[in-house]
Amino acid sequence: MSERALHTVEYRTVGAVSGPLLFLEGVSGAHFDETVDVVAPDGEIRRGQVLEVDRNRAVIEVFAGTRGLDVASTSVRLGGGSAALGVGPGMLGRMFDGSGEPVDGGPPPFPEALRDVSGLPLNPAARDHPSEFIETGVSAIDGLNTLVRGQKLPIFSGFGLPGAELAARIAADARVTAAETERFVVVFAALGITHREAAFFRRSMEDSGSLQRTVMFLNLADDPTIERLLTPRLALTAAEYLAFERGMHVLVILTDMTNYCEALREVSTAREEIPGRRGYPGYMYTDLATIYERAGRIRDRNGSITQLIILSMPDDDITHPIPDLTGYITEGQIVLSRELHLKGIDPPIDVLPSLSRLMSSGIGAGRTRGDHRRVADQLYALYATGRDLRRLVSIIGESALSEDDRRFLSFAEEFERRFVHQPGQARPIAATLDLAWELFGPFSDGELKRIDPDTIARYRGAAAV
Amino acid sequence: MNGAEGRVMRVAGPVVVATGISGARLYDLVRVGALGLVGEIIKLDGDEAVIQVYESTAGLEVGSVVHHTGAPLLVELGPGLLGKVFDGTGRPLQALAASGRGRYGEPFLGRGAEVPTLDRARRWEFHPSIEVGAVVGAGDVLGWVEETPALRHLVLVPPGAGGRVDGIGTGELTVTDPVALIDGVPIAMLQQWPVRTPRPVRRRLDPDEPLVTGQRVVDTLFPVAKGGSATIPGGFGTGKTVHEQSLAKWADADVVVYIGCGERGNELTEVLGEFPRLADPRTGASLADRTILIANTSNMPVAAREASIYTGMTIAEYFRDQGCAVALLADSTSRWGEALREVSGRLEEMPGEEGYPAYLPSRLAEFYERAGSVRCLGGSDRRGSVTVVGAVSPPGADFSEPVTQYSLRLAGTFWALDTDLARRRHFPAIHWTRSYTLYKLGPWFDEHVADDWEDHRRWALELLQEEERLQSIVQLLGADVLAPAEQLVFFVGRMIREDLLQQSAYDEVDAFCPLSKQYWMLHVIRRTHDEALRALQEGADPETIRSLPAIAGVARMRSWPPEDAESGARELESRIVAELEQAL
Ligand SMILES: Nc1ncnc2c1ncn2[C@@H]1O[C@H](COP(=O)(O)OP(=O)(O)OP(=O)(O)O)[C@@H](O)[C@H]1O
Ligand SMILES: [Mg+2]
């Protein structure tokens, strides 16, 4: 991170230190939202931001934490302007900490320009609606929850579930056509994840040969928690530069947003704000939106920002405020299931609660295939019926099932084991759709209610050849 | 006195406290700081004014100047609104995108931009409809312009004005040119109105006509009246936006005001891109020609999100006053409620339920009560309406939360979105036993579509109710315990759910279903039920009935061309009847 202006005024009037906050008294000229330098008693300089100004008082959030700060000798330099990041092509292949300082031993890359990290809202009239299919090779995604370029899509994972593996797999496979590889880059933001997880991502980027086309911002589990509020904004500022000024297709990976939300809650609690659901602040929706909405495409520009967000559902609870508010903002979600994971399904994607809202603009003849929409609808209908029956069987036993019911029940099994389960190898979209037709085998044309007779006539049986 | 300067004392997010603004009144607009950020006074306490600022307050400091404008938040009304998108305070977003302001050029929204709502340069062909010497009052028609092929825009005497017409304009005029001189006062097409004040009407009427939407679950089961209101709560991804967009496309309204309040940018982009290419099934004109978008996306300033609802409503009332049937679609009212909560939280007000301010229910009521079917001001007998459809986004899809609960008290129609239905891709995921309508529209349908419409509707609702009752038995004991007639309820219930109520918004033929087709689809299902019941009573085998080849035709009714619905239905019915005969 770089500074926009020189810090000019210095105050030694800290009134209180509480949690991540510092209360400065007797101030004049503190600007709301500006960055400040907090000088610790030992001379160490920590970055902070003004959260509120009230007459002669300023409330400051200290990104690196307040440990070791005191009232007597800590001082604060105001006048840092809004938080900014120096951006330039030299960022590619580099690794930074959660506040934007290089941590790979190299010098800071030469900044071509300084950008305000909070970003500005994109004018909806200037956006271009995303519609370009991204083939991930994962059938449960490509077939049923198709991703498009410029989409923001979270993976709802859980502790011990392979959310990171799935994200890495998508990042590695989603580079689409060879001609476009040059323009594909990854911006990776680690938010409070472990060294092990960060190393995993690094390795997988290395394996897929994209490390040189990756920018990493790392705030790890043992890094200051409040800094996490800044890290995704740095990553997105870099992404906006690469996408909209350099014409690149940027895949932004944010992991794990649950840690981000917890940092947000910590600050809110320290400010003694009225808590919303489960102690998270009432403005969390808006705050998350200022991150997630920084995805998409702009008319008459070449680049795009696609966001892949990983979050852990506390207690596997999808109604928890973190997945809930995320789902209300993002363009769908991929939900991982512990039950499927235990069953050995890999990736353990539960397609029922999963959704891609931009799917319909990315599929169909000319994009994927003419039967895509109907095949997807039909898979859903059959699988949902099968799952209902599975529940019924657990209550009243299998003997109560009719012959018909049994076909649906075994469809659900087959679907999970053959369609969703897909360790290793990627499947092209045509193979995914053909596999679906194969799974429809036991059902008569009339039972495939979601597919029109023309489509059935055209595709049924064709796959078997 | 205008222009009395105040000073900022406190800045906390979108809320600024200032002192020293002389003559400050509640809801007056102020300009804050060097950039002149627009804000609105939302609370006065002694010399202190609390201001919600419509743009990011970053960089403000204690001592920043606050200018009092002396006026409340006004929206500009006149020709030039249709087909456009505005932010929550009425700034034209297409014009801003073209103006070259913003960070990397034009696509990002900077602060302090000032572009008027209506294009000042554009000329409209004004056709006067009165003569010099006439005496006119508020709401009387001065003339009209053809704003779009879909709408003849009436230019009215504004509320509060009236008298003798001393002069009347004609020909190509801009919105600020005078079109008439009334008692010496020039009247232009451009009029302004304070967004928080409802526009006056002659009187309110009973809503007795449906807003026809072409959505079967709505029109057939839970219709909303023109001038009524509906609420559609549902968890994320259950179909609120798709439903609102379907209504925006297919409802038989003259004007549609679509408010994207705290939702996704891409959803508005989609409407902007798609609507110009779609034809209104009634007029054949482009859908964009009757649509106005208000966009305050989730990442745009939260105070402007609060205002967006009122801006949209005032525009809707303006067209209502011309005698239009207007549909106002708000997605999502929860985000508006949260904006209230966020601002209130910064004021450290005493919170009510779930942190919402205690005035949430009264604000919601004020909003919903601006819906209505009315006799418009003015001499001619114009009738206009504003129908409100508010989406609600309950946390965790739990309908017991305040915004859902208060909306339920106010709205006449309730479309309950069900997460489980959405997950199994039953769309629209509007639940058939939990939803309801309080409007008595049966007589209208009986008169205009078929005289046994309401009778069919009742039958379908009762059967679905019965199916649900039986379902709970089956879940405990299995299907074996059901008598053949009860099994038939399942069989037919499933037809109603899957072959009638499901309707894909992405299906070219089925996205819009005219009333007559809706009627005939239900007619076939009911006839099938009645005939099958008779056959069962005469000893037919239930399994044979279920597998009759003609039955498969029921699932294909949705792809019938609307004009063939009646003949298709009669033919399918006779095939089913014939096969049942054979089965005996
Ligand atoms: N009538 C419909 N026909 C076909 N698909 C539908 C229909 N309604 C909803 N869907 C599907 O459900 C998805 C989610 O719908 P939508 O975006 O309207 O949800 P929402 O309730 O607005 O969610 P959020 O609260 O997060 O905005 C759509 O992207 C679409 O795939
Ligand atoms: Mg929505």
mmCIF file of C-alpha atoms in Angstrom, chain A residues 28-34 51-56 115-130 144-145 150 152 156 237 240-241 244-245 271 273-277 282-283 285-286 289-290 293-299 301 318-319 323-333 351-358 360 373-374 377 380-381 384-385 388 391-392 395-396 399-400 404 408 445-446 448-453 456, chain B residues 8-14 17 19 48 56-62 85 92-94 96-97 102-111 234-238 240-241 261-270 272 295 297-302 305 335 338 341-342 344-346 348-351 354-355 392-397 420 422-427 474-480 494-495 498-499 502 504 506-508 543 552 555-556 558:
data_model
loop_
_atom_site.group_PDB
_atom_site.id
_atom_site.type_symbol
_atom_site.label_atom_id
_atom_site.label_comp_id
_atom_site.label_asym_id
_atom_site.label_seq_id
_atom_site.Cartn_x
_atom_site.Cartn_y
_atom_site.Cartn_z
ATOM 1 C CA SER A 28 -9.157 19.070 14.806
ATOM 2 C CA GLY A 29 -9.046 18.325 11.133
ATOM 3 C CA ALA A 30 -9.502 14.571 11.269
ATOM 4 C CA HIS A 31 -11.195 13.456 8.074
ATOM 5 C CA PHE A 32 -13.767 10.716 8.109
ATOM 6 C CA ASP A 33 -12.437 7.502 6.534
ATOM 7 C CA GLU A 34 -8.861 8.793 6.100
ATOM 8 C CA LEU A 51 -14.166 5.372 11.608
ATOM 9 C CA GLU A 52 -15.887 8.371 13.116
ATOM 10 C CA VAL A 53 -15.204 11.994 13.901
ATOM 11 C CA ASP A 54 -17.234 13.629 16.629
ATOM 12 C CA ARG A 55 -16.403 17.209 17.563
ATOM 13 C CA ASN A 56 -12.858 16.991 18.864
ATOM 14 C CA ARG A 115 -6.149 3.829 -6.484
ATOM 15 C CA ASP A 116 -8.546 4.364 -3.605
ATOM 16 C CA VAL A 117 -9.037 0.882 -2.183
ATOM 17 C CA SER A 118 -12.721 1.292 -1.311
ATOM 18 C CA GLY A 119 -13.490 1.575 -5.004
ATOM 19 C CA LEU A 120 -16.509 3.270 -6.466
ATOM 20 C CA PRO A 121 -19.839 1.736 -7.373
ATOM 21 C CA LEU A 122 -20.082 0.696 -10.981
ATOM 22 C CA ASN A 123 -22.864 2.455 -12.846
ATOM 23 C CA PRO A 124 -25.430 -0.247 -13.747
ATOM 24 C CA ALA A 125 -25.912 1.538 -17.056
ATOM 25 C CA ALA A 126 -22.220 1.008 -17.845
ATOM 26 C CA ARG A 127 -22.159 -2.682 -16.996
ATOM 27 C CA ASP A 128 -22.254 -5.394 -19.560
ATOM 28 C CA HIS A 129 -24.354 -8.394 -18.617
ATOM 29 C CA PRO A 130 -22.095 -11.443 -18.182
ATOM 30 C CA LEU A 144 -26.413 -27.595 -13.443
ATOM 31 C CA ASN A 145 -24.933 -24.382 -12.085
ATOM 32 C CA GLY A 150 -17.906 -11.728 -14.597
ATOM 33 C CA LYS A 152 -19.579 -13.624 -8.370
ATOM 34 C CA PHE A 156 -20.391 -22.524 0.851
ATOM 35 C CA THR A 237 -8.428 -2.718 -6.422
ATOM 36 C CA GLU A 240 -10.132 -3.680 -11.243
ATOM 37 C CA TYR A 241 -6.901 -2.235 -12.547
ATOM 38 C CA PHE A 244 -10.600 -2.681 -16.729
ATOM 39 C CA GLU A 245 -7.393 -0.867 -17.527
ATOM 40 C CA ARG A 271 -17.741 0.413 18.981
ATOM 41 C CA GLU A 273 -22.972 -0.690 18.134
ATOM 42 C CA ILE A 274 -26.424 -2.210 18.288
ATOM 43 C CA PRO A 275 -25.777 -5.774 17.189
ATOM 44 C CA GLY A 276 -27.826 -7.427 14.452
ATOM 45 C CA ARG A 277 -28.371 -11.163 14.088
ATOM 46 C CA GLY A 282 -26.674 -4.418 10.903
ATOM 47 C CA TYR A 283 -24.612 -2.962 8.044
ATOM 48 C CA TYR A 285 -25.069 -6.678 4.086
ATOM 49 C CA THR A 286 -23.995 -3.300 2.746
ATOM 50 C CA ALA A 289 -21.945 -5.753 -1.056
ATOM 51 C CA THR A 290 -19.159 -3.203 -1.431
ATOM 52 C CA GLU A 293 -20.372 -6.066 -6.275
ATOM 53 C CA ARG A 294 -16.852 -5.346 -7.488
ATOM 54 C CA ALA A 295 -17.210 -8.071 -10.076
ATOM 55 C CA GLY A 296 -18.530 -8.061 -13.575
ATOM 56 C CA ARG A 297 -17.917 -6.605 -16.968
ATOM 57 C CA ILE A 298 -18.005 -3.114 -18.358
ATOM 58 C CA ARG A 299 -19.401 -2.214 -21.728
ATOM 59 C CA ARG A 301 -13.971 -2.908 -22.215
ATOM 60 C CA ILE A 318 -26.834 -22.122 5.632
ATOM 61 C CA THR A 319 -29.129 -19.712 7.471
ATOM 62 C CA PRO A 323 -23.752 -17.462 4.120
ATOM 63 C CA ASP A 324 -27.224 -15.899 4.238
ATOM 64 C CA LEU A 325 -26.143 -12.337 3.495
ATOM 65 C CA THR A 326 -23.602 -13.592 0.996
ATOM 66 C CA GLY A 327 -26.251 -15.568 -0.860
ATOM 67 C CA TYR A 328 -28.425 -12.464 -0.988
ATOM 68 C CA ILE A 329 -25.653 -10.569 -2.785
ATOM 69 C CA THR A 330 -23.830 -13.055 -4.962
ATOM 70 C CA GLU A 331 -25.077 -14.539 -8.200
ATOM 71 C CA GLY A 332 -25.721 -17.989 -6.827
ATOM 72 C CA GLN A 333 -23.796 -20.370 -4.627
ATOM 73 C CA VAL A 351 -26.898 -29.434 -6.321
ATOM 74 C CA LEU A 352 -30.300 -28.748 -4.768
ATOM 75 C CA PRO A 353 -29.367 -25.695 -2.689
ATOM 76 C CA SER A 354 -26.706 -24.725 -5.241
ATOM 77 C CA LEU A 355 -27.579 -22.168 -7.871
ATOM 78 C CA SER A 356 -26.106 -20.098 -10.633
ATOM 79 C CA ARG A 357 -28.288 -17.126 -11.408
ATOM 80 C CA LEU A 358 -26.421 -16.244 -14.553
ATOM 81 C CA SER A 360 -29.544 -18.947 -18.357
ATOM 82 C CA ARG A 373 -31.597 -25.895 -19.975
ATOM 83 C CA ARG A 374 -34.114 -28.723 -20.206
ATOM 84 C CA ASP A 377 -34.348 -28.944 -15.238
ATOM 85 C CA TYR A 380 -33.221 -31.472 -10.858
ATOM 86 C CA ALA A 381 -36.766 -32.775 -10.977
ATOM 87 C CA ALA A 384 -35.388 -33.953 -6.001
ATOM 88 C CA THR A 385 -37.996 -36.719 -6.222
ATOM 89 C CA ASP A 388 -37.723 -37.099 -1.133
ATOM 90 C CA ARG A 391 -36.225 -39.400 3.243
ATOM 91 C CA LEU A 392 -39.468 -41.314 3.137
ATOM 92 C CA ILE A 395 -39.135 -43.135 7.993
ATOM 93 C CA ILE A 396 -41.336 -45.896 6.698
ATOM 94 C CA SER A 399 -40.950 -51.945 1.472
ATOM 95 C CA ALA A 400 -43.538 -49.204 1.176
ATOM 96 C CA ASP A 404 -41.841 -46.619 -9.856
ATOM 97 C CA PHE A 408 -36.346 -42.599 -8.754
ATOM 98 C CA ASP A 445 -40.297 -40.174 -22.795
ATOM 99 C CA GLY A 446 -43.510 -39.288 -20.997
ATOM 100 C CA LEU A 448 -39.246 -36.745 -18.873
ATOM 101 C CA LYS A 449 -41.801 -34.019 -18.387
ATOM 102 C CA ARG A 450 -39.321 -31.208 -18.368
ATOM 103 C CA ILE A 451 -38.046 -31.958 -21.841
ATOM 104 C CA ASP A 452 -40.067 -31.231 -24.940
ATOM 105 C CA PRO A 453 -40.642 -34.063 -27.442
ATOM 106 C CA ILE A 456 -36.037 -35.866 -26.695
ATOM 107 C CA VAL B 8 -20.294 19.595 10.537
ATOM 108 C CA MET B 9 -19.850 18.392 14.108
ATOM 109 C CA ARG B 10 -19.850 14.657 13.637
ATOM 110 C CA VAL B 11 -19.454 12.152 10.807
ATOM 111 C CA ALA B 12 -20.363 8.494 11.224
ATOM 112 C CA GLY B 13 -20.837 6.651 7.943
ATOM 113 C CA PRO B 14 -23.776 8.068 5.999
ATOM 114 C CA VAL B 17 -24.562 15.958 12.514
ATOM 115 C CA THR B 19 -25.079 22.812 13.896
ATOM 116 C CA GLU B 48 -28.394 20.218 15.878
ATOM 117 C CA SER B 56 -20.045 8.621 0.459
ATOM 118 C CA THR B 57 -18.972 10.890 3.311
ATOM 119 C CA ALA B 58 -15.298 9.940 3.103
ATOM 120 C CA GLY B 59 -13.059 12.945 3.629
ATOM 121 C CA LEU B 60 -15.559 15.110 5.548
ATOM 122 C CA GLU B 61 -14.247 16.678 8.744
ATOM 123 C CA VAL B 62 -15.546 18.525 11.755
ATOM 124 C CA VAL B 85 -32.645 4.456 -15.459
ATOM 125 C CA PRO B 92 -29.971 9.806 -14.892
ATOM 126 C CA LEU B 93 -27.510 6.942 -14.973
ATOM 127 C CA GLN B 94 -27.241 6.583 -18.736
ATOM 128 C CA LEU B 96 -23.878 9.952 -16.261
ATOM 129 C CA ALA B 97 -22.314 6.976 -17.979
ATOM 130 C CA GLY B 102 -15.684 8.725 -12.784
ATOM 131 C CA ARG B 103 -12.537 6.967 -11.956
ATOM 132 C CA TYR B 104 -11.364 5.244 -15.112
ATOM 133 C CA GLY B 105 -13.561 7.371 -17.246
ATOM 134 C CA GLU B 106 -17.271 7.053 -17.153
ATOM 135 C CA PRO B 107 -18.290 3.612 -15.829
ATOM 136 C CA PHE B 108 -17.813 4.282 -12.120
ATOM 137 C CA LEU B 109 -20.049 6.625 -10.174
ATOM 138 C CA GLY B 110 -18.073 9.486 -8.683
ATOM 139 C CA ARG B 111 -19.313 11.925 -6.109
ATOM 140 C CA GLY B 234 -38.507 -15.361 0.134
ATOM 141 C CA GLY B 235 -34.996 -16.443 1.025
ATOM 142 C CA PHE B 236 -32.120 -15.858 -1.328
ATOM 143 C CA GLY B 237 -32.473 -17.489 -4.697
ATOM 144 C CA THR B 238 -36.168 -18.313 -4.338
ATOM 145 C CA LYS B 240 -38.234 -12.682 -6.073
ATOM 146 C CA THR B 241 -36.306 -10.878 -8.755
ATOM 147 C CA CYS B 261 -33.337 -1.105 -4.117
ATOM 148 C CA GLY B 262 -30.123 -2.366 -2.560
ATOM 149 C CA GLU B 263 -29.846 -5.296 -4.983
ATOM 150 C CA ARG B 264 -27.438 -6.381 -7.722
ATOM 151 C CA GLY B 265 -26.121 -4.120 -10.449
ATOM 152 C CA ASN B 266 -26.232 -6.899 -13.013
ATOM 153 C CA GLU B 267 -29.958 -7.406 -12.517
ATOM 154 C CA LEU B 268 -30.636 -3.863 -13.678
ATOM 155 C CA THR B 269 -28.144 -4.215 -16.477
ATOM 156 C CA GLU B 270 -30.076 -7.263 -17.594
ATOM 157 C CA LEU B 272 -31.699 -2.486 -19.508
ATOM 158 C CA ALA B 295 -31.353 1.747 -9.493
ATOM 159 C CA THR B 297 -27.680 -1.094 -5.985
ATOM 160 C CA SER B 298 -26.406 -2.661 -2.775
ATOM 161 C CA ASN B 299 -23.021 -0.981 -3.046
ATOM 162 C CA MET B 300 -24.392 2.477 -3.745
ATOM 163 C CA PRO B 301 -24.817 4.868 -0.794
ATOM 164 C CA VAL B 302 -27.300 3.559 1.700
ATOM 165 C CA ARG B 305 -31.314 3.648 -1.158
ATOM 166 C CA ARG B 335 -32.960 -3.397 1.828
ATOM 167 C CA GLU B 338 -32.162 -1.987 6.438
ATOM 168 C CA ARG B 341 -31.999 0.647 10.376
ATOM 169 C CA GLU B 342 -28.485 1.561 9.414
ATOM 170 C CA SER B 344 -31.078 4.888 12.819
ATOM 171 C CA GLY B 345 -28.278 2.798 14.302
ATOM 172 C CA ARG B 346 -25.756 5.550 13.637
ATOM 173 C CA GLU B 348 -27.969 5.622 18.470
ATOM 174 C CA GLU B 349 -31.753 5.654 18.549
ATOM 175 C CA MET B 350 -33.543 3.201 20.774
ATOM 176 C CA PRO B 351 -33.904 0.134 18.572
ATOM 177 C CA GLU B 354 -34.229 -6.796 15.483
ATOM 178 C CA GLY B 355 -32.593 -3.401 15.611
ATOM 179 C CA VAL B 392 -39.021 -8.955 0.990
ATOM 180 C CA SER B 393 -35.736 -10.672 1.819
ATOM 181 C CA PRO B 394 -36.118 -12.209 5.269
ATOM 182 C CA PRO B 395 -32.876 -13.203 7.003
ATOM 183 C CA GLY B 396 -32.525 -16.966 6.968
ATOM 184 C CA ALA B 397 -35.822 -17.132 5.002
ATOM 185 C CA ASP B 420 -37.735 -26.126 -0.718
ATOM 186 C CA ALA B 422 -36.954 -23.358 -5.293
ATOM 187 C CA ARG B 423 -34.344 -26.011 -4.557
ATOM 188 C CA ARG B 424 -36.272 -28.612 -6.489
ATOM 189 C CA ARG B 425 -36.679 -26.022 -9.267
ATOM 190 C CA HIS B 426 -40.407 -25.716 -8.952
ATOM 191 C CA PHE B 427 -40.764 -22.177 -10.326
ATOM 192 C CA VAL B 474 -48.555 -40.702 3.680
ATOM 193 C CA GLN B 475 -45.398 -39.399 5.310
ATOM 194 C CA LEU B 476 -46.299 -41.388 8.375
ATOM 195 C CA LEU B 477 -47.975 -44.456 6.995
ATOM 196 C CA GLY B 478 -47.042 -44.794 3.342
ATOM 197 C CA ALA B 479 -49.244 -44.490 0.274
ATOM 198 C CA ASP B 480 -50.848 -47.921 0.717
ATOM 199 C CA ARG B 494 -49.456 -33.248 -8.928
ATOM 200 C CA MET B 495 -50.875 -32.215 -12.289
ATOM 201 C CA GLU B 498 -46.351 -29.470 -12.055
ATOM 202 C CA ASP B 499 -48.354 -28.961 -15.210
ATOM 203 C CA GLN B 502 -44.918 -24.409 -12.750
ATOM 204 C CA SER B 504 -40.560 -21.101 -16.519
ATOM 205 C CA TYR B 506 -37.135 -18.576 -19.580
ATOM 206 C CA ASP B 507 -39.531 -20.523 -21.802
ATOM 207 C CA GLU B 508 -40.349 -18.566 -24.911
ATOM 208 C CA GLU B 543 -52.980 -47.931 -12.110
ATOM 209 C CA ALA B 552 -49.020 -37.347 -20.971
ATOM 210 C CA ALA B 555 -47.784 -32.002 -19.175
ATOM 211 C CA ARG B 556 -47.472 -30.582 -22.686
ATOM 212 C CA ARG B 558 -47.895 -25.294 -21.515
#
